[in-house]
Coordinates of C-alpha atoms (C1' of nucleotides) in Angstrom, one line a residue:
Chain A
M1031 CA 127.9 122.0 71.9
I1032 CA 129.6 121.0 75.1
Q1033 CA 131.0 117.6 74.9
S1034 CA 130.5 116.4 78.5
V1035 CA 126.9 117.7 78.6
D1036 CA 126.2 116.2 75.2
R1037 CA 127.5 112.9 76.4
S1038 CA 125.5 113.0 79.6
L1039 CA 122.3 113.6 77.6
K1040 CA 123.2 110.8 75.2
I1041 CA 123.3 108.6 78.3
L1042 CA 119.7 109.5 79.1
E1043 CA 118.9 108.6 75.5
Y1044 CA 120.5 105.2 75.8
L1045 CA 118.6 104.6 79.0
K1046 CA 115.4 105.7 77.4
E1047 CA 115.9 103.0 74.8
H1048 CA 116.8 100.4 77.4
P1049 CA 114.1 100.6 80.0
K1050 CA 115.6 97.5 81.8
G1051 CA 118.7 99.6 82.5
L1052 CA 122.3 99.7 81.4
G1053 CA 125.6 99.2 83.3
I1054 CA 128.5 101.5 83.4
T1055 CA 130.5 99.4 81.0
E1056 CA 127.8 99.2 78.4
I1057 CA 127.3 102.9 78.6
A1058 CA 131.0 103.5 78.2
N1059 CA 131.1 101.3 75.2
R1060 CA 128.1 103.0 73.5
L1061 CA 129.6 106.4 74.1
G1062 CA 133.0 105.3 73.1
V1063 CA 134.7 106.6 76.2
A1064 CA 136.6 105.1 79.2
K1065 CA 134.6 103.6 82.0
S1066 CA 135.8 106.2 84.4
T1067 CA 134.5 108.9 82.2
A1068 CA 131.1 107.2 81.9
H1069 CA 131.1 106.7 85.6
R1070 CA 131.6 110.4 86.4
L1071 CA 128.9 111.4 83.9
V1072 CA 126.5 108.9 85.5
M1073 CA 127.3 110.1 89.0
T1074 CA 126.5 113.6 88.1
L1075 CA 123.2 112.7 86.5
E1076 CA 122.4 110.5 89.5
E1077 CA 123.1 113.3 91.9
H1078 CA 120.4 115.4 90.3
G1079 CA 117.9 112.5 90.2
Y1080 CA 117.8 112.0 86.5
I1081 CA 119.0 108.5 86.7
K1082 CA 119.1 106.0 89.6
Q1083 CA 121.0 102.9 90.4
M1084 CA 118.9 99.9 91.0
Q1085 CA 119.3 98.0 94.3
E1086 CA 120.5 94.9 92.4
K1087 CA 123.4 97.3 91.6
S1088 CA 125.1 97.3 88.3
V1089 CA 122.3 98.8 86.3
Y1090 CA 121.1 102.4 86.0
R1091 CA 117.7 103.5 84.9
L1092 CA 115.9 106.8 84.3
G1093 CA 114.9 108.5 87.6
L1094 CA 111.8 109.9 88.9
K1095 CA 113.0 113.4 88.3
F1096 CA 111.5 113.2 84.9
L1097 CA 108.0 112.9 86.4
E1098 CA 108.5 116.0 88.4
M1099 CA 109.8 117.9 85.4
S1100 CA 107.3 116.7 82.9
N1101 CA 104.6 117.9 85.2
I1102 CA 105.9 121.4 85.1
V1103 CA 106.1 121.2 81.3
V1104 CA 102.5 120.1 81.1
D1105 CA 101.4 123.0 83.3
Q1106 CA 103.2 125.6 81.2
L1107 CA 101.6 124.2 78.0
N1108 CA 99.2 127.0 77.9
I1109 CA 97.1 125.9 75.0
V1110 CA 95.6 129.3 74.3
E1111 CA 99.0 130.9 74.0
L1112 CA 100.2 128.1 71.7
A1113 CA 97.1 127.8 69.6
H1114 CA 96.4 131.5 69.1
P1115 CA 99.0 132.3 66.3
I1116 CA 97.8 129.1 64.4
M1117 CA 94.2 130.3 64.7
E1118 CA 95.2 133.6 63.4
K1119 CA 96.4 131.9 60.3
I1120 CA 93.2 130.0 59.9
S1121 CA 91.1 133.2 60.2
N1122 CA 93.3 135.1 57.9
Q1123 CA 93.2 132.5 55.1
T1124 CA 89.5 131.8 55.4
D1125 CA 88.3 135.2 56.5
K1126 CA 86.1 133.5 59.1
I1127 CA 86.0 133.3 62.9
S1128 CA 87.9 130.5 64.5
H1129 CA 87.2 129.2 67.9
L1130 CA 89.1 127.1 70.5
V1131 CA 87.0 125.2 73.0
M1132 CA 87.7 123.1 76.0
L1133 CA 85.7 120.2 77.4
D1134 CA 84.1 120.8 80.8
D1135 CA 82.0 118.0 81.9
S1136 CA 78.9 117.9 79.7
H1137 CA 79.7 121.2 78.0
V1138 CA 82.4 123.0 76.1
I1139 CA 83.8 126.3 77.1
Y1140 CA 85.0 128.8 74.5
I1141 CA 88.5 129.7 75.6
D1142 CA 89.8 131.6 72.6
K1143 CA 88.6 133.1 69.3
V1144 CA 90.1 135.0 66.4
E1145 CA 87.9 137.3 64.3
T1146 CA 88.8 139.0 61.1
P1147 CA 87.9 142.6 60.3
S1148 CA 85.7 141.7 57.4
A1149 CA 84.1 138.6 58.8
V1150 CA 80.5 138.9 59.7
R1151 CA 80.2 139.4 63.4
I1152 CA 78.7 136.3 65.0
Y1153 CA 77.7 136.5 68.6
S1154 CA 80.2 134.5 70.6
Q1155 CA 81.8 135.1 73.9
L1156 CA 84.9 133.8 75.5
G1157 CA 84.1 131.8 78.6
K1158 CA 80.7 130.9 77.2
R1159 CA 79.4 127.4 77.8
A1160 CA 77.6 125.5 75.1
P1161 CA 76.2 122.0 75.0
I1162 CA 78.1 119.2 73.4
Y1163 CA 75.4 117.5 71.4
C1164 CA 74.5 120.5 69.2
T1165 CA 77.8 122.1 68.5
G1166 CA 80.5 121.2 66.0
V1167 CA 83.2 121.7 68.6
G1168 CA 81.3 119.6 71.2
K1169 CA 80.7 116.7 68.8
A1170 CA 84.3 116.7 67.6
I1171 CA 85.3 116.0 71.2
A1172 CA 82.5 113.6 72.1
A1173 CA 83.5 111.5 69.1
Y1174 CA 86.5 110.4 71.1
F1175 CA 84.7 109.6 74.3
D1176 CA 85.0 106.0 75.5
E1177 CA 81.9 104.0 75.9
A1178 CA 81.7 104.7 79.7
Q1179 CA 82.0 108.4 79.2
L1180 CA 79.4 108.4 76.4
T1181 CA 76.8 106.4 78.2
R1182 CA 77.3 108.6 81.3
Y1183 CA 76.9 111.7 79.2
L1184 CA 73.8 110.4 77.5
S1185 CA 72.2 109.4 80.8
E1186 CA 72.9 112.7 82.5
N1187 CA 71.9 115.0 79.7
S1188 CA 68.7 115.6 77.9
F1189 CA 68.7 116.9 74.3
H1190 CA 66.8 120.1 73.7
K1191 CA 65.7 120.8 70.1
F1192 CA 67.1 124.2 69.4
T1193 CA 66.5 124.0 65.7
K1194 CA 65.0 121.6 63.2
N1195 CA 68.5 120.0 62.7
T1196 CA 69.3 119.4 66.3
Y1197 CA 70.0 115.7 67.1
T1198 CA 67.6 114.5 69.8
E1199 CA 67.6 110.8 69.2
E1200 CA 70.4 108.9 71.0
K1201 CA 70.7 106.4 68.1
E1202 CA 71.2 109.1 65.5
F1203 CA 73.5 111.0 67.7
R1204 CA 75.7 107.9 68.2
H1205 CA 75.8 107.4 64.5
E1206 CA 76.9 111.0 64.0
L1207 CA 79.7 110.5 66.5
E1208 CA 80.9 107.4 64.8
R1209 CA 80.9 109.2 61.5
I1210 CA 82.9 112.1 63.0
N1211 CA 85.4 109.7 64.5
R1212 CA 85.9 108.0 61.1
N1213 CA 86.2 111.3 59.2
G1214 CA 88.2 113.2 61.8
Y1215 CA 86.0 116.3 61.6
S1216 CA 82.5 117.3 62.6
I1217 CA 80.0 119.7 61.1
D1218 CA 77.4 121.8 62.9
N1219 CA 74.7 122.1 60.4
E1220 CA 72.6 124.9 62.0
E1221 CA 72.0 122.5 64.9
H1222 CA 72.3 125.1 67.6
E1223 CA 71.4 128.4 65.9
E1224 CA 69.5 128.9 62.6
G1225 CA 71.8 130.2 59.9
I1226 CA 75.1 129.3 61.6
R1227 CA 77.3 126.5 60.4
C1228 CA 80.7 125.4 61.5
V1229 CA 83.3 122.8 61.0
A1230 CA 85.5 121.5 63.8
V1231 CA 88.3 119.1 64.4
P1232 CA 89.7 117.5 67.6
I1233 CA 93.0 118.4 69.3
F1234 CA 95.0 115.6 71.0
D1235 CA 97.2 116.2 74.0
H1236 CA 100.3 114.4 75.3
L1237 CA 98.2 111.6 76.8
N1238 CA 96.4 111.1 73.5
S1239 CA 93.2 112.3 74.9
V1240 CA 90.9 114.9 73.3
N1241 CA 89.9 117.7 75.6
Y1242 CA 90.0 120.6 73.1
S1243 CA 88.8 121.3 69.6
V1244 CA 89.1 124.1 67.1
S1245 CA 86.6 125.3 64.6
I1246 CA 85.7 127.7 61.7
T1247 CA 82.3 129.3 61.9
G1248 CA 80.2 131.3 59.5
T1249 CA 76.7 131.9 58.2
S1250 CA 75.2 129.1 56.2
V1251 CA 75.7 131.2 53.1
Q1252 CA 79.5 131.5 53.8
M1253 CA 79.8 127.9 54.9
T1254 CA 78.3 125.7 52.2
D1255 CA 79.5 122.1 52.0
Q1256 CA 81.9 123.3 49.2
H1257 CA 83.5 125.9 51.5
I1258 CA 83.9 123.4 54.2
Q1259 CA 85.7 120.9 52.0
E1260 CA 87.9 123.7 50.9
Y1261 CA 88.8 124.7 54.5
L1262 CA 89.2 121.2 55.8
P1263 CA 92.9 120.6 54.9
L1264 CA 93.9 123.8 56.5
L1265 CA 91.9 123.1 59.6
K1266 CA 93.2 119.6 60.0
K1267 CA 96.7 120.7 59.5
S1268 CA 96.3 123.4 62.1
A1269 CA 94.9 121.0 64.7
T1270 CA 97.8 118.6 64.1
E1271 CA 100.2 121.5 64.7
I1272 CA 98.4 122.4 68.0
S1273 CA 98.4 118.8 69.0
S1274 CA 102.1 118.4 68.6
L1275 CA 102.7 121.6 70.5
L1276 CA 100.8 119.9 73.4
G1277 CA 103.2 117.0 73.2
F1278 CA 101.0 114.7 71.1
A1279 CA 103.4 112.2 69.6
Q1280 CA 102.7 110.3 66.4
Chain B
M376 CA 130.7 115.7 89.7
I377 CA 131.3 117.1 86.3
Q378 CA 131.1 120.9 86.4
S379 CA 129.6 121.5 83.0
V380 CA 127.0 118.8 83.4
D381 CA 126.2 120.0 86.8
R382 CA 125.7 123.5 85.6
S383 CA 123.5 122.3 82.7
L384 CA 121.3 120.4 85.2
K385 CA 121.1 123.5 87.4
I386 CA 119.8 125.4 84.5
L387 CA 116.9 122.9 84.2
E388 CA 116.3 123.4 87.9
Y389 CA 116.1 127.2 87.4
L390 CA 113.7 126.8 84.5
K391 CA 111.6 124.5 86.6
E392 CA 111.2 127.2 89.1
H393 CA 110.4 129.8 86.5
P394 CA 107.8 128.4 84.2
K395 CA 107.5 131.7 82.5
G396 CA 111.0 131.2 81.2
L397 CA 114.4 132.8 81.8
G398 CA 116.8 134.6 79.4
I399 CA 120.5 133.8 78.9
T400 CA 121.7 136.7 81.0
E401 CA 119.5 135.8 84.0
I402 CA 120.6 132.2 83.7
A403 CA 124.3 133.3 83.6
N404 CA 123.8 135.5 86.7
R405 CA 122.1 132.7 88.6
L406 CA 124.9 130.3 87.7
G407 CA 127.6 132.8 88.4
V408 CA 129.2 132.3 85.0
A409 CA 129.8 134.3 81.8
K410 CA 127.0 134.8 79.4
S411 CA 128.8 132.9 76.7
T412 CA 129.2 129.9 79.0
A413 CA 125.5 129.9 79.8
H414 CA 124.7 130.2 76.2
R415 CA 126.8 127.2 75.2
L416 CA 125.2 125.1 78.0
V417 CA 121.7 126.3 76.9
M418 CA 122.5 125.5 73.3
T419 CA 123.4 121.9 74.2
L420 CA 120.3 121.4 76.2
E421 CA 118.2 122.8 73.4
E422 CA 119.8 120.6 70.8
H423 CA 118.6 117.6 72.8
G424 CA 115.1 119.0 73.3
Y425 CA 115.2 119.6 77.0
I426 CA 114.7 123.3 76.7
K427 CA 113.3 125.4 73.9
Q428 CA 113.4 129.0 73.0
M429 CA 110.1 130.7 72.8
Q430 CA 109.2 132.5 69.5
E431 CA 109.3 135.9 71.2
K432 CA 112.9 135.0 71.6
S433 CA 114.9 135.9 74.6
V434 CA 113.3 133.4 77.0
Y435 CA 114.0 129.7 77.3
R436 CA 111.6 127.2 78.8
L437 CA 111.6 123.5 79.6
G438 CA 111.0 121.4 76.5
L439 CA 108.7 118.6 75.5
K440 CA 111.5 116.1 75.8
F441 CA 110.5 115.7 79.4
L442 CA 107.1 114.4 78.5
E443 CA 108.7 111.8 76.3
M444 CA 111.1 110.7 79.0
S445 CA 108.5 110.7 81.8
N446 CA 106.4 108.3 79.7
I447 CA 109.3 105.9 79.7
V448 CA 109.8 106.2 83.4
V449 CA 106.1 105.6 84.1
D450 CA 106.2 102.6 81.9
Q451 CA 108.9 101.0 83.8
L452 CA 107.1 101.6 87.1
N453 CA 104.7 98.8 86.3
I454 CA 102.9 99.2 89.6
V455 CA 101.0 102.0 88.0
E456 CA 99.7 99.7 85.4
L457 CA 98.8 97.1 87.9
A458 CA 97.2 99.4 90.4
H459 CA 95.3 101.6 88.0
P460 CA 92.2 99.4 87.4
I461 CA 91.9 98.8 91.1
M462 CA 92.1 102.5 91.8
E463 CA 89.4 103.1 89.2
K464 CA 87.1 100.8 91.2
I465 CA 87.9 102.7 94.4
S466 CA 87.0 106.1 92.8
N467 CA 83.9 104.8 91.1
Q468 CA 82.5 103.3 94.3
T469 CA 83.3 106.2 96.5
D470 CA 83.1 109.0 94.0
K471 CA 86.3 110.5 95.3
I472 CA 89.8 111.0 94.0
S473 CA 92.3 108.2 94.6
H474 CA 96.0 108.6 94.6
L475 CA 99.0 106.2 94.4
V476 CA 102.3 107.4 95.8
M477 CA 105.8 106.1 96.0
L478 CA 108.4 106.7 98.6
D479 CA 111.3 108.8 97.5
D480 CA 113.8 109.5 100.3
S481 CA 112.1 111.9 102.6
H482 CA 109.2 112.6 100.4
V483 CA 106.4 110.8 98.5
I484 CA 105.8 111.2 94.8
Y485 CA 102.3 111.1 93.3
I486 CA 102.7 108.5 90.5
D487 CA 99.0 108.0 89.6
K488 CA 95.6 109.3 90.3
V489 CA 92.0 108.6 89.3
E490 CA 89.4 111.3 89.3
T491 CA 85.7 110.9 88.9
P492 CA 83.7 113.3 86.7
S493 CA 81.6 114.5 89.6
A494 CA 84.2 114.6 92.2
V495 CA 85.3 118.0 93.4
R496 CA 88.5 118.9 91.6
I497 CA 91.3 119.0 94.1
Y498 CA 94.6 120.4 93.1
S499 CA 96.9 117.4 92.7
Q500 CA 99.6 116.7 90.2
L501 CA 101.3 113.6 89.0
G502 CA 105.0 113.8 89.7
K503 CA 104.4 116.2 92.7
R504 CA 106.6 115.6 95.7
A505 CA 105.0 116.0 99.1
P506 CA 106.4 115.7 102.6
I507 CA 105.9 112.5 104.6
Y508 CA 105.0 113.8 108.0
C509 CA 101.9 115.7 107.0
T510 CA 100.3 113.5 104.4
G511 CA 98.1 110.5 104.9
V512 CA 100.0 108.6 102.2
G513 CA 103.4 109.6 103.7
K514 CA 102.5 108.5 107.2
A515 CA 101.1 105.2 105.9
I516 CA 104.5 104.4 104.5
A517 CA 106.5 105.9 107.4
A518 CA 104.6 103.7 109.9
Y519 CA 106.5 100.8 108.5
F520 CA 110.0 102.4 108.7
D521 CA 112.4 100.5 110.9
E522 CA 113.9 102.3 113.8
A523 CA 117.1 103.2 111.9
Q524 CA 115.1 104.7 108.9
L525 CA 112.9 106.6 111.2
T526 CA 115.6 108.2 113.3
R527 CA 117.4 109.1 110.1
Y528 CA 114.3 110.6 108.7
L529 CA 113.6 112.6 111.9
S530 CA 117.2 113.9 112.1
E531 CA 117.3 115.0 108.5
N532 CA 114.0 116.7 108.3
S533 CA 112.3 119.6 110.1
F534 CA 108.6 119.8 110.5
H535 CA 106.8 122.8 109.1
K536 CA 103.5 123.7 110.6
F537 CA 101.3 123.9 107.5
T538 CA 98.0 124.0 109.4
K539 CA 96.9 123.8 113.0
N540 CA 96.8 120.0 112.8
T541 CA 100.2 119.4 111.4
Y542 CA 102.3 117.2 113.7
T543 CA 105.5 119.0 114.7
E544 CA 106.5 117.2 117.9
E545 CA 108.6 114.1 117.4
K546 CA 107.0 112.3 120.3
E547 CA 103.5 112.9 119.0
F548 CA 104.5 112.0 115.5
R549 CA 106.0 108.7 116.7
H550 CA 102.8 107.9 118.5
E551 CA 100.8 108.6 115.4
L552 CA 103.0 106.2 113.4
E553 CA 102.6 103.5 116.0
R554 CA 98.8 104.0 115.9
I555 CA 98.9 103.7 112.1
N556 CA 101.0 100.6 112.2
R557 CA 98.5 99.0 114.6
N558 CA 95.4 100.0 112.7
G559 CA 96.8 99.5 109.2
Y560 CA 95.6 102.9 107.9
S561 CA 96.4 106.5 108.3
I562 CA 94.3 109.7 108.2
D563 CA 95.4 113.1 107.1
N564 CA 93.2 115.3 109.1
E565 CA 93.8 118.6 107.3
E566 CA 97.4 118.4 108.3
H567 CA 98.8 119.6 105.0
E568 CA 96.0 121.8 103.6
E569 CA 93.0 123.2 105.4
G570 CA 89.8 121.6 104.3
I571 CA 91.3 118.5 102.8
R572 CA 91.2 115.1 104.5
C573 CA 92.3 111.7 103.3
V574 CA 92.6 108.1 104.3
A575 CA 95.6 106.0 103.2
V576 CA 96.8 102.5 103.5
P577 CA 100.2 100.9 102.8
I578 CA 101.1 98.6 99.9
F579 CA 103.6 95.8 100.5
D580 CA 105.9 94.4 97.8
H581 CA 107.5 91.1 97.2
L582 CA 110.2 91.8 99.8
N583 CA 107.5 92.7 102.4
S584 CA 108.6 96.3 102.3
V585 CA 106.4 99.3 102.1
N586 CA 107.3 101.8 99.4
Y587 CA 103.9 102.7 98.1
S588 CA 100.5 103.7 99.5
V589 CA 97.1 104.4 98.1
S590 CA 94.6 106.9 99.3
I591 CA 91.1 108.4 99.0
T592 CA 91.0 112.2 99.2
G593 CA 88.1 114.7 99.6
T594 CA 87.1 117.8 101.3
S595 CA 86.5 117.6 105.1
V596 CA 82.8 117.7 104.4
Q597 CA 82.9 114.7 102.1
M598 CA 85.4 112.9 104.4
T599 CA 83.9 112.8 107.9
D600 CA 85.1 110.1 110.2
Q601 CA 81.9 108.2 109.3
H602 CA 82.7 108.3 105.6
I603 CA 86.3 107.1 106.3
Q604 CA 85.0 104.2 108.3
E605 CA 82.7 103.4 105.5
Y606 CA 85.4 103.5 102.8
L607 CA 88.1 101.6 104.8
P608 CA 87.1 98.0 104.0
L609 CA 87.2 98.8 100.3
L610 CA 90.5 100.7 100.5
K611 CA 92.2 97.9 102.6
K612 CA 90.9 95.2 100.3
S613 CA 92.2 97.2 97.3
A614 CA 95.7 97.7 98.8
T615 CA 95.8 94.0 99.5
E616 CA 95.0 93.2 95.9
I617 CA 97.7 95.6 94.7
S618 CA 100.2 94.1 97.2
S619 CA 99.6 90.6 95.9
L620 CA 100.0 91.8 92.3
L621 CA 103.4 93.0 93.4
G622 CA 104.3 89.6 94.7
F623 CA 103.6 90.1 98.4
A624 CA 103.0 86.6 99.7
Q625 CA 102.3 87.5 103.4
Chain C
dA1250 C1' 138.2 75.9 96.2
dG1251 C1' 140.8 78.6 93.3
dT1252 C1' 141.3 81.4 89.3
dA1253 C1' 139.9 84.1 85.4
dG1254 C1' 136.7 87.3 83.9
dT1255 C1' 133.1 90.1 84.9
dT1256 C1' 131.4 94.3 87.2
dG1257 C1' 131.6 99.3 89.4
dT1258 C1' 134.8 102.5 91.6
dT1259 C1' 139.0 105.5 92.7
dC1260 C1' 143.3 107.9 91.8
dC1261 C1' 146.4 110.7 89.1
dT1262 C1' 148.7 112.9 85.2
dT1263 C1' 148.0 115.2 80.8
dA1264 C1' 146.2 117.9 77.2
dT1265 C1' 141.8 118.3 75.7
dT1266 C1' 138.0 121.0 76.4
dG1267 C1' 135.3 124.3 78.5
dT1268 C1' 135.8 128.9 80.1
dG1269 C1' 135.8 134.1 80.3
dT1270 C1' 137.0 138.3 77.9
dA1271 C1' 135.6 141.1 74.4
dA1272 C1' 133.5 142.3 70.3
dC1273 C1' 129.3 141.9 67.5
dC1274 C1' 124.5 142.0 66.0
dG1275 C1' 119.6 143.2 66.3
dC1276 C1' 116.4 145.4 68.8
dT1277 C1' 113.9 148.9 71.7
dT1278 C1' 114.3 153.2 74.3
dT1279 C1' 115.6 158.0 75.1
Chain D
dA679 C1' 121.2 159.0 66.5
dA680 C1' 123.1 156.9 70.1
dA681 C1' 122.9 154.5 74.2
dG682 C1' 121.3 150.5 76.4
dC683 C1' 119.4 146.1 76.5
dG684 C1' 119.1 141.5 75.1
dG685 C1' 121.4 137.1 72.5
dT686 C1' 125.3 135.4 69.8
dT687 C1' 130.1 134.6 68.0
dA688 C1' 135.4 134.3 68.1
dC689 C1' 139.6 133.3 70.4
dA690 C1' 143.5 132.5 73.7
dC691 C1' 144.4 130.4 78.1
dA692 C1' 144.2 127.4 81.9
dA693 C1' 141.1 124.9 84.5
dT694 C1' 139.0 120.7 84.1
dA695 C1' 137.3 116.6 82.3
dA696 C1' 139.4 112.5 80.0
dG697 C1' 141.8 108.1 79.9
dG698 C1' 144.7 104.6 81.7
dA699 C1' 145.7 101.8 85.3
dA700 C1' 144.9 99.7 89.6
dC701 C1' 141.3 98.3 93.0
dA702 C1' 137.5 95.8 95.2
dA703 C1' 133.6 93.1 94.8
dC704 C1' 131.3 89.6 92.6
dT705 C1' 130.2 85.6 89.4
dA706 C1' 131.2 81.7 86.6
dC707 C1' 133.8 78.2 85.2
dT708 C1' 137.4 74.7 85.7

DNA sequence: AGTAGTTGTTCCTTATTGTGTAACCGCTTT
DNA sequence: AAAGCGGTTACACAATAAGGAACAACTACT
């Protein structure tokens, strides 16, 4: 651990906790170093744009450089890469297919899946689009829509009755979303395809918004309510892991 | 300028330019120091969360710490908070992307944006820096530079011809700024990217100075001169609103 | 108005601290 | 099996960052 670098990063920490800014003397006191030392550290950080001196002088704040950097970080948060090993664990422990989907307007897109050798092959394709209203993964995301998003979705999409369980009434669908939001998970009870059930949970990103979800899928024989309750803790824990890899704090 | 701190920040810069990550040896080579030195610097940065080692080992990337820090920075830029609802109105009424930018030396930084679900996705990133001379938002601000600022800007920056419409002659550029100053709005006529046009207006703060601007962006098909004239009253009114929220008295 | 007490900033000498050399470990390749 | 590639650790030396003191600019109080 290099002392001067460590000190400079501590300065950033202090400024983070004091958004109104700190002066050189305050910084020096907190660090327990001479003013001149603090000054040199601050100058170096300022040179690189990580902190900036306010025009009223005498206070320093965090600089815009962090915006630039965080942007790069967000870009390289490739969710598939991060989520894949976690999904492998899910599939290994449950011996079921796990899916990762992404919100795309009024649909979800399957962006990753993990199969297990012994799991029954269920037709699913990466890149496939599926409706929101009749899939576990879709509903898990929609449960976190705000009112404007939801009304817009409902007005622009009609509900096709794929199976006898498909929700087609707005009122019932809204109830279902509320229930999902309360429970933190959604179930697709053969609403899209006869004989296929799945359980899905939302993934939160660094902005606290839900654009992805992850699910476990199987035939209705493999996925009784009992099975689902058994898998839920693992699935929820996994989603939390993925969320925190995406920078979701708290 | 403290050498070790400077080096550590240079490492962050290298990692920014290599989102796929860099190894210790590569970092050491770029810095022109011994592997052990690079390693110690990297360790210190990692300790604080600014970089992280990937599980496949052997490469380091920027860490999530930047997300955390950038949130603080955004918070203290309360203009974003103030302007956001107004920008939402703009986007809703025009069904186009709106951007808020801030002057930063010889560039502008995108500090907020509002997209609409149906608007064509245009590549734009929060935190991105863009040149002043070839963007609508940049020119809207530069039009209010005083003579000293402008000559300084012109002497320190060269104009790269991104497209056939990019201004590269000082004389023409000065004329353009005068025109913008007279009219109160600027147009980016595919000067930065082919096929993208935008219209931007300046925002005044409590000191009557212009450090921000707000814009509407779209493809050249969506943003004909006619569209721009149609959107202008809304955009100007919105900028006035934001200005007064910042304490601009007039 | 003058003075005492802030602040940030600069200079210079010293020894603390960061540096490079070299060896080491774990891995893949030949 | 050994050579080559990565990252990691140990250590002696001297370059470099640290601290003290003095400065300038500013505010507040007498």
